[in-house]
PDB file of C-alpha atoms in Angstrom:
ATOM      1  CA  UNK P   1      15.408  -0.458-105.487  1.00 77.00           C
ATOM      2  CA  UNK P   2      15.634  -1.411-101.766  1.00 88.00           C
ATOM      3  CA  UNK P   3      12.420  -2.520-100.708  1.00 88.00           C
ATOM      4  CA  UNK P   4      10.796  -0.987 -96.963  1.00 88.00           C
ATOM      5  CA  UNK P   5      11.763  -5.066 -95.340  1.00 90.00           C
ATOM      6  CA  UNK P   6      15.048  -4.081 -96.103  1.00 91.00           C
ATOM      7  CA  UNK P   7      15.113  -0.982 -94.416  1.00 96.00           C
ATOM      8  CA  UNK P   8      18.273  -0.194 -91.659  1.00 95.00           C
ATOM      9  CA  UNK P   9      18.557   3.748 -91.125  1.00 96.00           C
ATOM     10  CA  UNK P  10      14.209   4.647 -91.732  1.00 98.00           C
ATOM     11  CA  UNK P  11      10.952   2.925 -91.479  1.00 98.00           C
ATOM     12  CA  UNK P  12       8.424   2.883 -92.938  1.00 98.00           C
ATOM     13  CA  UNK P  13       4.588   2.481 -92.258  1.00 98.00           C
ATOM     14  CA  UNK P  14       1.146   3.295 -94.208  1.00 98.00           C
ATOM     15  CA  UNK P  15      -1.155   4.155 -91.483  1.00 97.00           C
ATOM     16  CA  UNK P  16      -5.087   4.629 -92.862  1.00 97.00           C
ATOM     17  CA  UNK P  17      -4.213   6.262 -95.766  1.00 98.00           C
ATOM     18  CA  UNK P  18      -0.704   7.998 -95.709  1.00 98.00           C
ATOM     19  CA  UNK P  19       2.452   6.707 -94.969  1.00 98.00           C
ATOM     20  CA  UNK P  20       4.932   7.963 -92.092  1.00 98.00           C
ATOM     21  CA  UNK P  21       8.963   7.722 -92.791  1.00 98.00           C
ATOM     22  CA  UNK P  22      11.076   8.030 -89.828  1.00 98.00           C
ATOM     23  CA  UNK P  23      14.786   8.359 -90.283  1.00 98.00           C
ATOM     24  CA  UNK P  24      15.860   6.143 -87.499  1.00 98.00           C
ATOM     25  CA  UNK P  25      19.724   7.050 -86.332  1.00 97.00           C
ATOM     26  CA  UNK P  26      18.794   8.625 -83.047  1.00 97.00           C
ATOM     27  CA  UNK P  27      22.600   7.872 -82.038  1.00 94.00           C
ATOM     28  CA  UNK P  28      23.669   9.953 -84.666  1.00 93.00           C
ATOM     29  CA  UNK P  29      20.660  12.092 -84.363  1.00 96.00           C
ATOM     30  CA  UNK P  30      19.139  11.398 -87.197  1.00 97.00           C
ATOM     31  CA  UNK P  31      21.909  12.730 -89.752  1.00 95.00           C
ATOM     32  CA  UNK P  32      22.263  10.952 -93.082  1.00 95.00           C
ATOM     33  CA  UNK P  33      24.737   8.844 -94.696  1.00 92.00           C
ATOM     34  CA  UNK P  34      24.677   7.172 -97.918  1.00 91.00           C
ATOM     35  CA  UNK P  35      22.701   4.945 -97.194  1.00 93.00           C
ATOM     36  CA  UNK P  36      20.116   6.548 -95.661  1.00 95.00           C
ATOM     37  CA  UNK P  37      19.198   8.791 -98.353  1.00 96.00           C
ATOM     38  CA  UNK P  38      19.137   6.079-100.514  1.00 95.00           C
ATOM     39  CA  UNK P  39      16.676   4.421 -98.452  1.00 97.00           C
ATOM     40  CA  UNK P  40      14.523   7.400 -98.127  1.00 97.00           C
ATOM     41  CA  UNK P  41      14.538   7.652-101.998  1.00 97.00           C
ATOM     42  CA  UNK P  42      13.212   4.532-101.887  1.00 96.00           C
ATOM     43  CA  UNK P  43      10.367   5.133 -99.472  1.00 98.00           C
ATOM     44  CA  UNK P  44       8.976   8.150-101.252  1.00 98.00           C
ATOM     45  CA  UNK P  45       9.159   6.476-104.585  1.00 97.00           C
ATOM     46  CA  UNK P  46       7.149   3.717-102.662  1.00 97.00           C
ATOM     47  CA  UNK P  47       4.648   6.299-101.817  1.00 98.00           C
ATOM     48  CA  UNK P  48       4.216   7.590-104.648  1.00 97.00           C
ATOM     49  CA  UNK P  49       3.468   4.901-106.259  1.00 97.00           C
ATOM     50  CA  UNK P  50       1.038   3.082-103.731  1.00 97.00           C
ATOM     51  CA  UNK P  51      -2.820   4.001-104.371  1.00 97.00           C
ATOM     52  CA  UNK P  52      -3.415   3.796-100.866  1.00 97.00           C
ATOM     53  CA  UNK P  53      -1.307   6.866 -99.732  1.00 98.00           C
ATOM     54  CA  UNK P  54      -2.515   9.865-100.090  1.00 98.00           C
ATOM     55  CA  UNK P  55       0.237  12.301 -98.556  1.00 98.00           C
ATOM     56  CA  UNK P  56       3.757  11.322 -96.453  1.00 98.00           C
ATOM     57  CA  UNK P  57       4.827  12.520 -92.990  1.00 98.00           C
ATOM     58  CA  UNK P  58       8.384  12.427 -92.167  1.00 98.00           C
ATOM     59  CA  UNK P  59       9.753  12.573 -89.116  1.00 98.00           C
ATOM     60  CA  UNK P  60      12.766  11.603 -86.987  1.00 98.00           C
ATOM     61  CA  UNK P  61      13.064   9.219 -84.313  1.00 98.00           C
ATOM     62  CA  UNK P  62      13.498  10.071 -80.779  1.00 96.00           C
ATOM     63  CA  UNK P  63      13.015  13.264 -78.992  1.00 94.00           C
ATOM     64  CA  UNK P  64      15.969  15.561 -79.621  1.00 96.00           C
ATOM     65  CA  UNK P  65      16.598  15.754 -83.278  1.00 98.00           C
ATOM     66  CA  UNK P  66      14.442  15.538 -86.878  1.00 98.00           C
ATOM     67  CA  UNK P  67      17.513  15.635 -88.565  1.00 97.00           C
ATOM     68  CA  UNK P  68      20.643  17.112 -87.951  1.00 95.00           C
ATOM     69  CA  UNK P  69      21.876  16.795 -92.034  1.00 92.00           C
ATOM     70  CA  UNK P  70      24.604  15.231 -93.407  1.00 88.00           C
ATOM     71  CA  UNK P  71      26.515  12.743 -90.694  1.00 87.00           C
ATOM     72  CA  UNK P  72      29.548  14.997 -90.783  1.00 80.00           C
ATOM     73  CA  UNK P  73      31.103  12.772 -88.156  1.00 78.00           C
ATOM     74  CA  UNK P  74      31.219   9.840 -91.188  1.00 79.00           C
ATOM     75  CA  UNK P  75      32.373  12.174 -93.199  1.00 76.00           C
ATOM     76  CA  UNK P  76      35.629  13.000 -91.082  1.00 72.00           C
ATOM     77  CA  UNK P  77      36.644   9.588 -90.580  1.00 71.00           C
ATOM     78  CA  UNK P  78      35.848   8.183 -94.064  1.00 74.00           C
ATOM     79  CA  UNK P  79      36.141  11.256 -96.131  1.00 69.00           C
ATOM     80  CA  UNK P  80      32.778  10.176 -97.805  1.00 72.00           C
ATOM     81  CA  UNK P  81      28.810   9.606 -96.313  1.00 75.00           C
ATOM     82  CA  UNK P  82      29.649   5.937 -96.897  1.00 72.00           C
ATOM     83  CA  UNK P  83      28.377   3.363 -99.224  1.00 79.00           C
ATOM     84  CA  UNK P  84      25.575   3.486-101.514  1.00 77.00           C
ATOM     85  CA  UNK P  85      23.355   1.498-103.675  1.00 82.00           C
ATOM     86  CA  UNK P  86      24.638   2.938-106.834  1.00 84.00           C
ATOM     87  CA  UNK P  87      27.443   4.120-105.667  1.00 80.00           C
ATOM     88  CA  UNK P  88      26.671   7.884-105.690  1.00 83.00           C
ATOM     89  CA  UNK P  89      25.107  10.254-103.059  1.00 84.00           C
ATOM     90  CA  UNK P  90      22.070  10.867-104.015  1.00 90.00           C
ATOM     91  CA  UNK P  91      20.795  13.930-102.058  1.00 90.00           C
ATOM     92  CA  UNK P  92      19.635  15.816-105.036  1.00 92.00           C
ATOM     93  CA  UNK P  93      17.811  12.941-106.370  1.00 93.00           C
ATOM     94  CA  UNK P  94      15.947  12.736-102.815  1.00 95.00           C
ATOM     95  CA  UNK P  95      15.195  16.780-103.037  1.00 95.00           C
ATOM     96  CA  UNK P  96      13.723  16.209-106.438  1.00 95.00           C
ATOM     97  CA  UNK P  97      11.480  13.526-105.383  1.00 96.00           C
ATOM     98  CA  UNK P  98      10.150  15.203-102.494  1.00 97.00           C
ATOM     99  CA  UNK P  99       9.353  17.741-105.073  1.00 97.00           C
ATOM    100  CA  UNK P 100       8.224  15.635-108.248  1.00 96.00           C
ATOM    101  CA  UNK P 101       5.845  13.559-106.006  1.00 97.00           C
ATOM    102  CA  UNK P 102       2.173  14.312-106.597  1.00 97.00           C
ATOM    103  CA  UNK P 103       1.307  13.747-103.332  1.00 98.00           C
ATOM    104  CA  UNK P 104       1.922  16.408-100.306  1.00 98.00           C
ATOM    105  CA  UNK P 105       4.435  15.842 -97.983  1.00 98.00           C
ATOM    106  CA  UNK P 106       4.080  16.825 -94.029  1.00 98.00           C
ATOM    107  CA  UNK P 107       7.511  17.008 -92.041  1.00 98.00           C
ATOM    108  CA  UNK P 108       6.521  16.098 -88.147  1.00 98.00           C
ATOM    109  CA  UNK P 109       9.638  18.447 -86.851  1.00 98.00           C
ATOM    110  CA  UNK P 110      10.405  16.330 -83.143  1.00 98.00           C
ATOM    111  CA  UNK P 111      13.511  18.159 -82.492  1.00 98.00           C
ATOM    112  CA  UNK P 112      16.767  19.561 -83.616  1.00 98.00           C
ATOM    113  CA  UNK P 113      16.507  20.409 -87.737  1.00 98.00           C
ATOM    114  CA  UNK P 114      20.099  21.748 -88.781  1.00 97.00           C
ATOM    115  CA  UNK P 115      21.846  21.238 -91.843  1.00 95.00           C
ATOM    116  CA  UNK P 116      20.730  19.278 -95.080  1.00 95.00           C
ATOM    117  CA  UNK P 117      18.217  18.248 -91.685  1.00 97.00           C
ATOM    118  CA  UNK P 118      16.804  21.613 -92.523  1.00 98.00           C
ATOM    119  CA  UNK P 119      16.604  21.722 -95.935  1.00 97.00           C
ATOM    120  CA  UNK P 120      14.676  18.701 -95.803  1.00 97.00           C
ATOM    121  CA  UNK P 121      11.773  20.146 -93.933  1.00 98.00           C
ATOM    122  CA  UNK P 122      11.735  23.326 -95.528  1.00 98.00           C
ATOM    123  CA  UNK P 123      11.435  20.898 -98.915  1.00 97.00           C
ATOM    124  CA  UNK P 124       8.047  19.918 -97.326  1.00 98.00           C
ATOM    125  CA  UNK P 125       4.659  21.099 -98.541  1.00 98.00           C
ATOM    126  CA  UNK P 126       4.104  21.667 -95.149  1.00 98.00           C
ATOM    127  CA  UNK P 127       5.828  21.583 -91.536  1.00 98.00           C
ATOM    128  CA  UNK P 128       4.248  21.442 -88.234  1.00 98.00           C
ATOM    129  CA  UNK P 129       7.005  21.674 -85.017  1.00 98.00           C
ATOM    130  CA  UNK P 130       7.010  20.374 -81.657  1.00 98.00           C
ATOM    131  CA  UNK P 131       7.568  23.230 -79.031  1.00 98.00           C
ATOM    132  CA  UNK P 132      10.949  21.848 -78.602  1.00 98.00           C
ATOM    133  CA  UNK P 133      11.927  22.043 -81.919  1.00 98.00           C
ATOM    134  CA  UNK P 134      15.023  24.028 -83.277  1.00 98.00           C
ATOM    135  CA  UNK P 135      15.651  25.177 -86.934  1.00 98.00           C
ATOM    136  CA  UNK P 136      18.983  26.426 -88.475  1.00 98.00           C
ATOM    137  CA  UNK P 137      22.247  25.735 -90.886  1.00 97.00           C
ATOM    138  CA  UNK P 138      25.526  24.804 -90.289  1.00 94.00           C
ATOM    139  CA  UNK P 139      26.923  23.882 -93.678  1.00 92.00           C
ATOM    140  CA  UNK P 140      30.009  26.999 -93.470  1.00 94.00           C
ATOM    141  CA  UNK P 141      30.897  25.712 -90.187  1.00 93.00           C
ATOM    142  CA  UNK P 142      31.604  22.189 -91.461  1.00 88.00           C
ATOM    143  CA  UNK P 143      32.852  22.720 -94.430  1.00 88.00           C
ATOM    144  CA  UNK P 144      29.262  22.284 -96.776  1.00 88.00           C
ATOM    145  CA  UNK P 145      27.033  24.338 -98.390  1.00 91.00           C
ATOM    146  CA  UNK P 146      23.544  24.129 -99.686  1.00 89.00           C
ATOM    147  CA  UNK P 147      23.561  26.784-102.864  1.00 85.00           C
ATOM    148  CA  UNK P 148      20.807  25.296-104.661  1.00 87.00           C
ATOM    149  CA  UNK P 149      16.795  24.325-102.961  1.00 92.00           C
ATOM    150  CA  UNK P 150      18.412  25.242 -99.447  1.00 93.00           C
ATOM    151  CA  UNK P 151      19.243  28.685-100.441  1.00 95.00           C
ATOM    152  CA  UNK P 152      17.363  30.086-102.876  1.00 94.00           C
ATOM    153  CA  UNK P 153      14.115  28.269-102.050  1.00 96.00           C
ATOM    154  CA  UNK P 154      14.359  29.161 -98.399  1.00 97.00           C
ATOM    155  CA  UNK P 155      14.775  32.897 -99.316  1.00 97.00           C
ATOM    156  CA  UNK P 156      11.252  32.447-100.970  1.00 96.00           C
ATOM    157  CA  UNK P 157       9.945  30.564 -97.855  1.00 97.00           C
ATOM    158  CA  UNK P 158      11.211  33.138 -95.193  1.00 98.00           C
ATOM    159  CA  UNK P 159      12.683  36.021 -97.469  1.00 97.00           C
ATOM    160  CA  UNK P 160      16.111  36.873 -98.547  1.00 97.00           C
ATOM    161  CA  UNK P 161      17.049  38.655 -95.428  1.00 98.00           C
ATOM    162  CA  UNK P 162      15.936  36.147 -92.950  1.00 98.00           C
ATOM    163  CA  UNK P 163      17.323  33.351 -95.518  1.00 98.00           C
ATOM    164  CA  UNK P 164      20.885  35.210 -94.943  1.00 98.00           C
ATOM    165  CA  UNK P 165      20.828  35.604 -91.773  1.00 98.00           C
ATOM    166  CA  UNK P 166      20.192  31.260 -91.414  1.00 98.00           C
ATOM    167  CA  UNK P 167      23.352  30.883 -93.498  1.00 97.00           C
ATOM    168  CA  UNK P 168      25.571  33.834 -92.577  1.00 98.00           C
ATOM    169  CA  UNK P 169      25.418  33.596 -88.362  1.00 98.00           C
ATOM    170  CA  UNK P 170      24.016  29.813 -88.396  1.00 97.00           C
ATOM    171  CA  UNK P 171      22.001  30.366 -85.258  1.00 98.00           C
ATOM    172  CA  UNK P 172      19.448  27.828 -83.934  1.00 98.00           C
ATOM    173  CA  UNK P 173      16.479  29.421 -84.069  1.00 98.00           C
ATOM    174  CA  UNK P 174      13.194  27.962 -81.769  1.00 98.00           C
ATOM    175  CA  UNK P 175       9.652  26.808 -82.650  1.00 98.00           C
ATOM    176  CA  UNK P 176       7.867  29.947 -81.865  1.00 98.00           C
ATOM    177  CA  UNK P 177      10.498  32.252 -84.345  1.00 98.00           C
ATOM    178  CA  UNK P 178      10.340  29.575 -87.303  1.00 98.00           C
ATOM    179  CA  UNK P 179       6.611  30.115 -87.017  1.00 98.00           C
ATOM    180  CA  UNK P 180       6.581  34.105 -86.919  1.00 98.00           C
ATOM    181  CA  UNK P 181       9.209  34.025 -89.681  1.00 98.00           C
ATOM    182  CA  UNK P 182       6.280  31.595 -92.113  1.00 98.00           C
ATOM    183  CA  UNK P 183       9.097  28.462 -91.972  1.00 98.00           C
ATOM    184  CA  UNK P 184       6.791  26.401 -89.889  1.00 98.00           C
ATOM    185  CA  UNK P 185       2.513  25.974 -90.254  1.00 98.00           C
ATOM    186  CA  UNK P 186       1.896  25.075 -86.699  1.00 98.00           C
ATOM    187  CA  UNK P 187       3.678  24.573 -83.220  1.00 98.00           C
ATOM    188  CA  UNK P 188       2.448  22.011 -80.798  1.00 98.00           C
ATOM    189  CA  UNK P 189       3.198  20.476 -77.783  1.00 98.00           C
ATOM    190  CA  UNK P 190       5.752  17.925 -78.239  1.00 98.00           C
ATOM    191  CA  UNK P 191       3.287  15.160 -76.846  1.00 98.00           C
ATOM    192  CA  UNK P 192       0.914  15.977 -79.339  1.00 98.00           C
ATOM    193  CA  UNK P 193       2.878  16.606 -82.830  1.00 98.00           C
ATOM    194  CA  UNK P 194       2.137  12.963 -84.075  1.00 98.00           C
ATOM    195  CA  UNK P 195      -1.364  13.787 -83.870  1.00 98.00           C
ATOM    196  CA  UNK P 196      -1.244  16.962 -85.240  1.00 98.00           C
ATOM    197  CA  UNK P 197       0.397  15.822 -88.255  1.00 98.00           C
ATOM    198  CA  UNK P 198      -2.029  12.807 -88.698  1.00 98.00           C
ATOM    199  CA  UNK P 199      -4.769  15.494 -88.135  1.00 98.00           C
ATOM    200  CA  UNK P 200      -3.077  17.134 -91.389  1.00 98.00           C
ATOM    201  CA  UNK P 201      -2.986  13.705 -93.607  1.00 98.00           C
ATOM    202  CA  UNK P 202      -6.395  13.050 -92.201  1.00 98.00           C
ATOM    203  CA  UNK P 203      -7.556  16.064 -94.016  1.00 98.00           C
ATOM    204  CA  UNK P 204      -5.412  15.800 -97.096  1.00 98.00           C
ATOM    205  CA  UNK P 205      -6.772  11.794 -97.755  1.00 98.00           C
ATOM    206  CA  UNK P 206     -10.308  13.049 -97.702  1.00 98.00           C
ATOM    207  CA  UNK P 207      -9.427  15.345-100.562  1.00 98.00           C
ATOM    208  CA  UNK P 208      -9.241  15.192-104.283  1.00 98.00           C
ATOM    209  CA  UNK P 209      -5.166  13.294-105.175  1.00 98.00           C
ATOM    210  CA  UNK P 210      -5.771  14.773-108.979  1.00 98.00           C
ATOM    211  CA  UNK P 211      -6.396  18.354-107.491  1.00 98.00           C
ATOM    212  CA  UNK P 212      -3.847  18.053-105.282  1.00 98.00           C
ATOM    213  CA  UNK P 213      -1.419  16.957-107.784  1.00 98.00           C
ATOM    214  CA  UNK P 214      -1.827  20.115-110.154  1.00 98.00           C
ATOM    215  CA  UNK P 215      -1.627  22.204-107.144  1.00 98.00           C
ATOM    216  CA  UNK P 216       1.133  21.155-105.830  1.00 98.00           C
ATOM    217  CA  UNK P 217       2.808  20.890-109.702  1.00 97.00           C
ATOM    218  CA  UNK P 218       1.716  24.859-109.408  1.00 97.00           C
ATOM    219  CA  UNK P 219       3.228  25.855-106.851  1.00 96.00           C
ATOM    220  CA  UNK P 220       6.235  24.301-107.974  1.00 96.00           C
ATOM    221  CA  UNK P 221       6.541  25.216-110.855  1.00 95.00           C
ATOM    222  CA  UNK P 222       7.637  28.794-110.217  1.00 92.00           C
ATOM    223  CA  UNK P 223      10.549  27.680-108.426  1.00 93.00           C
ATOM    224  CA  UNK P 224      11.739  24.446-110.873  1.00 91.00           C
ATOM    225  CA  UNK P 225      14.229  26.530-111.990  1.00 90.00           C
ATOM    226  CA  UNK P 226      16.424  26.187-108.770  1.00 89.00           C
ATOM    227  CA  UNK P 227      17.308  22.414-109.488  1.00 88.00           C
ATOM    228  CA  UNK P 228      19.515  24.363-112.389  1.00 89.00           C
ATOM    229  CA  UNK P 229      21.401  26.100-109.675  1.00 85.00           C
ATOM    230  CA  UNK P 230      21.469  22.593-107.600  1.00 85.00           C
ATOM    231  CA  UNK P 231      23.159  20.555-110.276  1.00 89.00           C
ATOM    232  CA  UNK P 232      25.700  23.459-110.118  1.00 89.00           C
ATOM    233  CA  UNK P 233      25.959  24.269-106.491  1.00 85.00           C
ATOM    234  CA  UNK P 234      26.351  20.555-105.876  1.00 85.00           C
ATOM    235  CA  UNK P 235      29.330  19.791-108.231  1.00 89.00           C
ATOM    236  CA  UNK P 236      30.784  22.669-106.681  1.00 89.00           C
ATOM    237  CA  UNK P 237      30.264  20.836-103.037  1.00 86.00           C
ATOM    238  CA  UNK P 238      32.093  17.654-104.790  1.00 86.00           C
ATOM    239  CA  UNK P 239      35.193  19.497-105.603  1.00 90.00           C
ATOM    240  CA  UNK P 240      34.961  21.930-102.338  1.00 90.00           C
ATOM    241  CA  UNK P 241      34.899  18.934-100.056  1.00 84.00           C
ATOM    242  CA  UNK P 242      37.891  17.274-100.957  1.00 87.00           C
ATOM    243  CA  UNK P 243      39.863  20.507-100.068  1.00 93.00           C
ATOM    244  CA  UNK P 244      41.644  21.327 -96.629  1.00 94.00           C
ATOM    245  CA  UNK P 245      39.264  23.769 -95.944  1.00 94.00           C
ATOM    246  CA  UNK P 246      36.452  21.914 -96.213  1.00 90.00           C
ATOM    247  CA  UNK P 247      38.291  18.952 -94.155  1.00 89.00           C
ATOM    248  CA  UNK P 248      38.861  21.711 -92.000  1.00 92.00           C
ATOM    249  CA  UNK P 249      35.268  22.112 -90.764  1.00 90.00           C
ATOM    250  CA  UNK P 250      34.677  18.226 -90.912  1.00 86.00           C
ATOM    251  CA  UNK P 251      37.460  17.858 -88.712  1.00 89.00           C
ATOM    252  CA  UNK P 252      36.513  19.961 -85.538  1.00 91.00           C
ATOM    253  CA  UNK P 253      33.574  18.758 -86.126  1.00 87.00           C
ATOM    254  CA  UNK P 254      34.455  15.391 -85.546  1.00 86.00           C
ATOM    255  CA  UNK P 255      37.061  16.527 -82.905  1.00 91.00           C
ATOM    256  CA  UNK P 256      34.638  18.785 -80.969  1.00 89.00           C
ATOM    257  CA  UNK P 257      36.482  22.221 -81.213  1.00 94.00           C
ATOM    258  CA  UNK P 258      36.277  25.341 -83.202  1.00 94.00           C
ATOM    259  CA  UNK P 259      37.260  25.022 -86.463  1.00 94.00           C
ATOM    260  CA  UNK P 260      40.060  27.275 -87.810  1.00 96.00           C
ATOM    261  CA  UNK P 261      39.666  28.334 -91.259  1.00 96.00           C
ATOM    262  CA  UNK P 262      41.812  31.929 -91.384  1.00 96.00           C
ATOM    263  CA  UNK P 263      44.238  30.336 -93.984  1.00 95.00           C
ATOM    264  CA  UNK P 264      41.648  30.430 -96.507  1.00 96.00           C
ATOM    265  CA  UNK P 265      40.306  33.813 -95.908  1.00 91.00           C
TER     266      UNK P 265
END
């Protein structure tokens, strides 16, 4: 496993007692390559497993993005996320351990969540968002999908017609909607969302981490059943990228125009 002192794309910090991981690619704004998921398995399993910590925030470095998903830009120009530590992309590992962990975790939304960005805080036990914060997919317009956790899940977060409408138009939606439509807990000033998330862990630590861990294990459990539709959904995405349509999307992307994808209609 890679330990935190060997760290590149996060880092990775116990403050008192919980532990903040920052994916740190501001230049890329904050998407994730191979790499970085791997390392972000590796600080949640380090979390877990540390006494000390009680919950996890994760956030994104920078002001204008938490995560902006997958770095589609990589994608274009190597036709894969990159290299890993075992040689496979491990996103669905990372969802589950978000998940499996007994401990709750906070996402500290600074900016701009889009994308497997978005599915990542909506994975959260909880979200609080600065004001300046934006939420929304864009998996259909690059030539990705999220069928499993990012789909279903979300329809039980927001409901199955707001869920659609994320997927099907792929607007960017702002703080103060994601809060009316229950994706968000909180919206803060931007100045002040650190605190308000350590406010959150502060809370959490002074609670009891068996409790916590059947609750959480509870309120998971009625939704387990959506890793089934993962392990499907994401064997479909390794077959569906390595199509023209799906280079397609990652293409403009990468080239900064509209993407044309009437020949597959």
């Amino acid at each position: 496993m890679i330990r935190p002192e060997d760290f590149t794309d996060i880092t990775y910090e116990v403050q008192e007692s919980w532990a903040v991981v920052t994916i740190n690619r501001p230049e890329r704004y904050n998407s994730f390559r191979g790499r970085t998921v791997d390392e972000l398995l590796a600080a949640f399993k380090h979390a877990w497993a540390d006494r000390q910590v009680a919950c996890v925030i994760l956030t994104g470095a920078g002001e204008k993005a938490f995560c902006a998903g997958g770095d589609v830009k990589e994608r274009a120009e190597t036709g894969s996320y990159g290299q890993t530590e075992w040689g496979i992309f491990q996103i669905q590992q990372l969802h589950q351990a978000m998940r499996d962990m007994p401990k709750p975790v906070i996402a500290a939304v600074n900016g701009v969540a889009a994308g497997g960005g978005h599915v990542l805080h909506v994975l959260c036990d909880l979200s609080i968002a600065a004001d300046t914060a934006r939420f929304g997919q864009s998996g259909p317009r690059v030539g990705s999908f999220d069928a499993g956790f990012g789909s279903a899940y979300l329809a039980r977060v927001v409901g199955e017609k707001r869920a659609r409408q994320i997927w099907f138009l792929l607007d960017l939606y702002d703080a103060q909607t994601a809060e009316r439509w229950g994706l968000v807990n909180d919206v803060v000033p931007a100045a002040e969302l650190m605190d308000k998330a350590r406010e959150y862990a502060r809370k959490i630590s002074a609670l009891s981490p068996t409790a916590l861990r059947f609750l959480k294990a509870s309120f998971n459990a009625d939704s387990d059943h959506m890793q089934g539709l993962g392990n499907i959904a994401f064997a479909g995405l390794d077959l569906f990228v390595e199509s023209d349509e799906a280079k397609e999307g990652a293409n403009a992307f990468a080239e900064k125009r509209a993407p044309d994808f009437s020949p597959w209609r």
